Structures are given as C-alpha cells and as structure tokens.
CSV table of C-alpha atoms in Angstrom, one decimal:
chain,number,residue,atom,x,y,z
V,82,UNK,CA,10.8,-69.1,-2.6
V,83,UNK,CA,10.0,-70.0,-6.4
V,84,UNK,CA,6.1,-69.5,-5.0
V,85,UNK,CA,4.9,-65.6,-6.0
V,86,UNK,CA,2.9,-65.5,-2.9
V,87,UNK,CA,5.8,-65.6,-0.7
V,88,UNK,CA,8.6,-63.9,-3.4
V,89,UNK,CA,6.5,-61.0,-3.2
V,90,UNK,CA,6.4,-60.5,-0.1
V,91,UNK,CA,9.6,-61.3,0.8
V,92,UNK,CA,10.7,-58.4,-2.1
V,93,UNK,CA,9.0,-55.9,-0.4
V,94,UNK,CA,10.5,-56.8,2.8
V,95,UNK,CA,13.9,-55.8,1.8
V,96,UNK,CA,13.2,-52.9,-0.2
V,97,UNK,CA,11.7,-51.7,3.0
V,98,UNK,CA,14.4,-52.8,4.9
V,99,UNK,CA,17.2,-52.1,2.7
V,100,UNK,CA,15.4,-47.8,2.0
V,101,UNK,CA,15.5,-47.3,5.9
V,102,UNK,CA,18.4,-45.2,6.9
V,103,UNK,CA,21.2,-47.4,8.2
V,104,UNK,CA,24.7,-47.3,7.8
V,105,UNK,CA,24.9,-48.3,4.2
V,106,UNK,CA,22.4,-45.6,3.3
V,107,UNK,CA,24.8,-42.9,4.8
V,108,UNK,CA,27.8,-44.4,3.1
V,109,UNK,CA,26.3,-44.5,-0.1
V,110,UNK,CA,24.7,-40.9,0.4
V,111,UNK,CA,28.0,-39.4,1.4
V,112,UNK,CA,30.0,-41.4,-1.1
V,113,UNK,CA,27.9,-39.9,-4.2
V,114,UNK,CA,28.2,-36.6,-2.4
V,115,UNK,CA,32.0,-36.8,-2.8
V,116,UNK,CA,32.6,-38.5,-6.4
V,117,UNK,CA,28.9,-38.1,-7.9
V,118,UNK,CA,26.4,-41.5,-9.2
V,119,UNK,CA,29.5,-43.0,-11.2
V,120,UNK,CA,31.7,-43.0,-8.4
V,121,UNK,CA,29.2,-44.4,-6.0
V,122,UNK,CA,28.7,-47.5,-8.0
V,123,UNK,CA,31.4,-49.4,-6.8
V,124,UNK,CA,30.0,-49.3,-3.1
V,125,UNK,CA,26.4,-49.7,-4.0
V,126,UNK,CA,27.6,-53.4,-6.3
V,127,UNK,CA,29.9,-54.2,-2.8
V,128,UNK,CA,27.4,-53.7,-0.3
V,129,UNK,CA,24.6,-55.5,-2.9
V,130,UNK,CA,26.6,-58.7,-3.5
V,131,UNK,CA,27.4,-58.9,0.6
V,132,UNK,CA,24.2,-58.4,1.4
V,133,UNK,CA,24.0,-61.8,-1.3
V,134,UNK,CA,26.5,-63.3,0.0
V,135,UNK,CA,25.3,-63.0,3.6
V,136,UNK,CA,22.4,-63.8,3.6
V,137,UNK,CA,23.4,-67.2,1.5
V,138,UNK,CA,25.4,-67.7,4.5
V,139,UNK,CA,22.5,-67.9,7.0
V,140,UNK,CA,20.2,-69.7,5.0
V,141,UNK,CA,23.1,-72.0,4.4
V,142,UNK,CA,23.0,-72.2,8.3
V,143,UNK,CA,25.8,-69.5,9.4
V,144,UNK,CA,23.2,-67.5,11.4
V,145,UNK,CA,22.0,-70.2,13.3
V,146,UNK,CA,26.2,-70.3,14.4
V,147,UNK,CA,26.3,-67.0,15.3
V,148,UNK,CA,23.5,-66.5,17.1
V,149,UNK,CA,24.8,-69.4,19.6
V,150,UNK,CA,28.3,-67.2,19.9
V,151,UNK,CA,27.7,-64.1,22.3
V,152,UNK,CA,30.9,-63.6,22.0
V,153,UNK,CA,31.4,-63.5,18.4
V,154,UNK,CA,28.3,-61.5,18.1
V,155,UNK,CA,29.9,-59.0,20.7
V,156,UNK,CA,33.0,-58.8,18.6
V,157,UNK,CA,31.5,-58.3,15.4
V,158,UNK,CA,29.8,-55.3,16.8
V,159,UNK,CA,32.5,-53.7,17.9
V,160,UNK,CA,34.3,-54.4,14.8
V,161,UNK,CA,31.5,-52.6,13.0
V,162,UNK,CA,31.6,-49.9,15.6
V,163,UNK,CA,35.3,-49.4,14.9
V,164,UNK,CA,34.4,-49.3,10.8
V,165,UNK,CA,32.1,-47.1,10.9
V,166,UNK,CA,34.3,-44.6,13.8
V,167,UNK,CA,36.9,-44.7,11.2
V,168,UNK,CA,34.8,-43.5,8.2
V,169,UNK,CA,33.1,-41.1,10.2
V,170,UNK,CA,36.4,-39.5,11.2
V,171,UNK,CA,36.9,-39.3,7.2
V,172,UNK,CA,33.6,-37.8,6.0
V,173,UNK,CA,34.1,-35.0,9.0
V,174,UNK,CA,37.7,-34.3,7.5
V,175,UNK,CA,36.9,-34.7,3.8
V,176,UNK,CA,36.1,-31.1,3.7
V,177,UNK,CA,34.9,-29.2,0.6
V,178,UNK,CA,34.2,-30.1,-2.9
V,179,UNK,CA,36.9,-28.2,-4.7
V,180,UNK,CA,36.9,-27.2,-8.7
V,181,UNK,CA,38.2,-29.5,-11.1
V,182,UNK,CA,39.0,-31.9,-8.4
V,183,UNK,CA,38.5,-35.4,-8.8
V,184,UNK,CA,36.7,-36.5,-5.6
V,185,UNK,CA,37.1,-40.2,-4.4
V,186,UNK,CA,34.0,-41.7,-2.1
V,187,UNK,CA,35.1,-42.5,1.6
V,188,UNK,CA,35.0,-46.2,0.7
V,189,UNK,CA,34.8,-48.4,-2.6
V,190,UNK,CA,33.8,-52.1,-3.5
V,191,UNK,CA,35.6,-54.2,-0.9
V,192,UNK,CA,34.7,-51.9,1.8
V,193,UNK,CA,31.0,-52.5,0.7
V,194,UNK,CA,31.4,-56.3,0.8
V,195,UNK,CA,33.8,-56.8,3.9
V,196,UNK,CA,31.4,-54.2,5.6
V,197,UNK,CA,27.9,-56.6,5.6
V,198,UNK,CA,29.8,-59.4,7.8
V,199,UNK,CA,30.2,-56.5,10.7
V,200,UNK,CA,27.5,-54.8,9.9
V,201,UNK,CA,24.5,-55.0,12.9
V,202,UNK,CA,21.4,-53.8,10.7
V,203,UNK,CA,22.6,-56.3,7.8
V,204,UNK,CA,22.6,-59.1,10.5
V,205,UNK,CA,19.2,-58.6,11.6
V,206,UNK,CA,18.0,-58.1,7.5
V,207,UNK,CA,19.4,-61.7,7.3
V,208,UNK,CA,18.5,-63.2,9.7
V,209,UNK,CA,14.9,-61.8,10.0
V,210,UNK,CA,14.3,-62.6,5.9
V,211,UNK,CA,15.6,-66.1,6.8
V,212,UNK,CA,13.7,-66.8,10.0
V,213,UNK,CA,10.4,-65.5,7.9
V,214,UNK,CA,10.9,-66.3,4.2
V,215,UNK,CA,13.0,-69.3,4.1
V,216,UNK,CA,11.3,-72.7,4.5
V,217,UNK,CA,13.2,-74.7,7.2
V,218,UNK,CA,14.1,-77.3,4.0
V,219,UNK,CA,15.5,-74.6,1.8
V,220,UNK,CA,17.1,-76.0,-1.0
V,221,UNK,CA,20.2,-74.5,-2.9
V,222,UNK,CA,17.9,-72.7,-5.4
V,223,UNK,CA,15.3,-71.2,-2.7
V,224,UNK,CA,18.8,-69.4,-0.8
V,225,UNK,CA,19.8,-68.3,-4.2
V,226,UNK,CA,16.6,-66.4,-5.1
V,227,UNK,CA,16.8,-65.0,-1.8
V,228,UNK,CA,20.2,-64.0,-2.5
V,229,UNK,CA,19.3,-62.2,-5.5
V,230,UNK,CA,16.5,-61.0,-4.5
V,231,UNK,CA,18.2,-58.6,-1.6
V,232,UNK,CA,21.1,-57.6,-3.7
V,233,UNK,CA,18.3,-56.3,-6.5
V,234,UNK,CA,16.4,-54.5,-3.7
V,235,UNK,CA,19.5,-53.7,-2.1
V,236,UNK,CA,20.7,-52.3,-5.5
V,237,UNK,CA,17.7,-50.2,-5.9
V,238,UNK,CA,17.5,-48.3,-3.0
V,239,UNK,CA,20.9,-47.7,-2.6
V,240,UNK,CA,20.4,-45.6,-5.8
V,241,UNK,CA,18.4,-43.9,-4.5
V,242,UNK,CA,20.2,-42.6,-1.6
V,243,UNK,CA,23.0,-42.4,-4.1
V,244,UNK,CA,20.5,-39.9,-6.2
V,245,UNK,CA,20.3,-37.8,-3.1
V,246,UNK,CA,24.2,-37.2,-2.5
V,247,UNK,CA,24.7,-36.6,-6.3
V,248,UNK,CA,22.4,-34.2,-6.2
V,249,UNK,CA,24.2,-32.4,-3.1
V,250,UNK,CA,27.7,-32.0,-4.8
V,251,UNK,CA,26.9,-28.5,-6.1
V,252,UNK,CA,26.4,-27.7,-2.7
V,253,UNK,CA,29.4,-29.3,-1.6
V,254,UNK,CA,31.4,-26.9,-3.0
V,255,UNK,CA,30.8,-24.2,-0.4
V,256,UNK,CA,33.1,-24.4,2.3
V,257,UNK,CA,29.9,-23.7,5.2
V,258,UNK,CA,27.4,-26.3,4.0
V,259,UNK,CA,30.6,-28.7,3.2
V,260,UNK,CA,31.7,-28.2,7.1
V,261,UNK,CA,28.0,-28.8,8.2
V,262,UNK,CA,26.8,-32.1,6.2
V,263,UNK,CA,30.5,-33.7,6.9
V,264,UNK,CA,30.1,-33.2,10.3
V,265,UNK,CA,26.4,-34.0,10.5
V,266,UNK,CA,26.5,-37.5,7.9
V,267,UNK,CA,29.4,-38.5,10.5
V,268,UNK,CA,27.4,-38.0,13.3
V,269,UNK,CA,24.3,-39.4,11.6
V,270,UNK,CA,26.4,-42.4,11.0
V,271,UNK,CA,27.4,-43.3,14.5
V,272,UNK,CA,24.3,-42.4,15.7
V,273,UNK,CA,23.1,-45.0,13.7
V,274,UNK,CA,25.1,-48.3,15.5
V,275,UNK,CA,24.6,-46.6,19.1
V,276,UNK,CA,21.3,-48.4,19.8
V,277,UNK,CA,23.0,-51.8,18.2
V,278,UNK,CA,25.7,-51.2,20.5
V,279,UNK,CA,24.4,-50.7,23.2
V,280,UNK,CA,21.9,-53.2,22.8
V,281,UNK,CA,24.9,-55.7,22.9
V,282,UNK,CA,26.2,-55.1,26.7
C-alpha cells in the first residue's frame, strides 16, 4: 500500500465509491439541509472514521468472519434496514425550515460511526478495497494507509453532498418544497437498501 502505483488507484477507488449515492450520501445531504455545512460536520467525521475503522477491521481479517456467517450478514442487514426506516420516518416529519430556528441534522457523530458496521454499501466498499488493494500479507502499516486513505476520500465527498444540502436550506424554508424533498430524501433513502435487501433472502 506504501507503492504509488497501487495507492493511487486504490484512492480513486473510494472517491468513486464513496461520491455514488448511498445511504451516507443522503444522510449527509439531508443533514446539511437541516442545520447547514457546520452542523453536518459531526456526521461527515462519524461516518469518515467508521468507514476507517471498518475497513481496519477487514483487513485485520473481520470480513473474512462475516462473510462465513449468513446469518450474521442477514442480521446486519436488517439492522441497517431498521436504521435507516427510522431516519427516514424523521426526515419525512422534520418538516420546514422555520426563521431563527436552530435546526439539528437527523443524526450526529455516533450515528455516523455505529451506522458503517450495519451499513450494506459500506460492507461491500470494504470488503471490495480489501479483496483488490490489500496484499494477502498486509502488514499493520498497509491496513492503516488504507484506513486513512477511505476516511480522506470518504471526507471529501461527503462535503460535497453536504455542499448540496447547504445550499438547499433557503429553500427549506417554504413549507411546499420542505413537504416534497422530506418525503422524497426519505424515500430516496430506503430505496437505496431495497436491492441490498433483497439481495439477502
């Protein structure tokens, strides 16, 4: 992983990955939507330094547990399912931006972290980089890079979608577009653990 030629690549891998929409995308979206750039941060650090922290996990040989556990990978789904259910019910409810309120993002840092070890997309990031980009003798340093390297990327495009829901808190403050983007970032967000649902039974 120290090697450029396979860094590189392996960069560029998880800012693709990472920029796709997924749930975290939509969480971080809405999240700056409701309590601006500032008030997103605390998700986008959570969801970077689980995405660290799992993907440690794999190349420290987690994934290679898992993946022998049908069961386990079963209940993790639905355990993700039944995350993101629940914050979908609260972006559809949040209603509008009102004046002088101080807004408060659906979810904060812990959410973020916690989230990664349920999340289905997140799994297959991991496990995919690991597979790929990992040499089967990985040392200690070569998972850390890794590590890093997907929280950075992760970081980065996050902002981005973060960007994007900032931008849309003007909006937010009319009750008509308020009514439609809660109820269409909720449904964007199940929609977006359906396939990986089903894809489990």
């Amino acid at each position: 992983m120290t090697d450029f030629a396979i860094l590189i690549p392996f960069l560029v891998f998880c800012l693709v990955m990472t920029v796709t929409p997924g749930p975290n995308n939509m969480m971080v979206l809405t999240a700056a939507a409701r309590a601006g750039l500032l008030g997103a941060m605390p998700l986008i650090a959570g969801i970077a330094i689980g995405s660290a922290l799992q993907i440690a996990s794999v190349g420290a040989g987690l994934g290679a547990v898992i993946a022998t556990s049908p069961k386990l990978q079963i209940a993790m789904t639905l355990a993700g399912a039944g995350f993101l259910l629940w914050i979908a019910l609260r972006i559809a409810m949040s209603g509008r931006i009102r004046d002088q309120e101080s807004s408060q993002p659906p979810v904060g840092f812990w959410a973020g972290v916690t989230f990664q070890w349920i999340n289905p997309k997140a799994w297959a990031v991991t496990t995919g980089a690991t597979v790929t980009y990992l040499p089967s003798d990985s040392t200690s340093a070569d998972i850390l890079i890794a590590a890093l390297t997907l929280a950075f990327a992760a970081g980065v495009t996050l902002l981005i979608w973060a960007s994007g829901g900032a931008f849309l808190q003007t909006f937010l403050r009319r009750q008509k577009f308020a009514v439609v983007f809660n109820v269409g970032a909720a449904i964007v967000l199940i929609a977006a653990i359906v396939p990986l649902v089903i894809g489990r039974f």
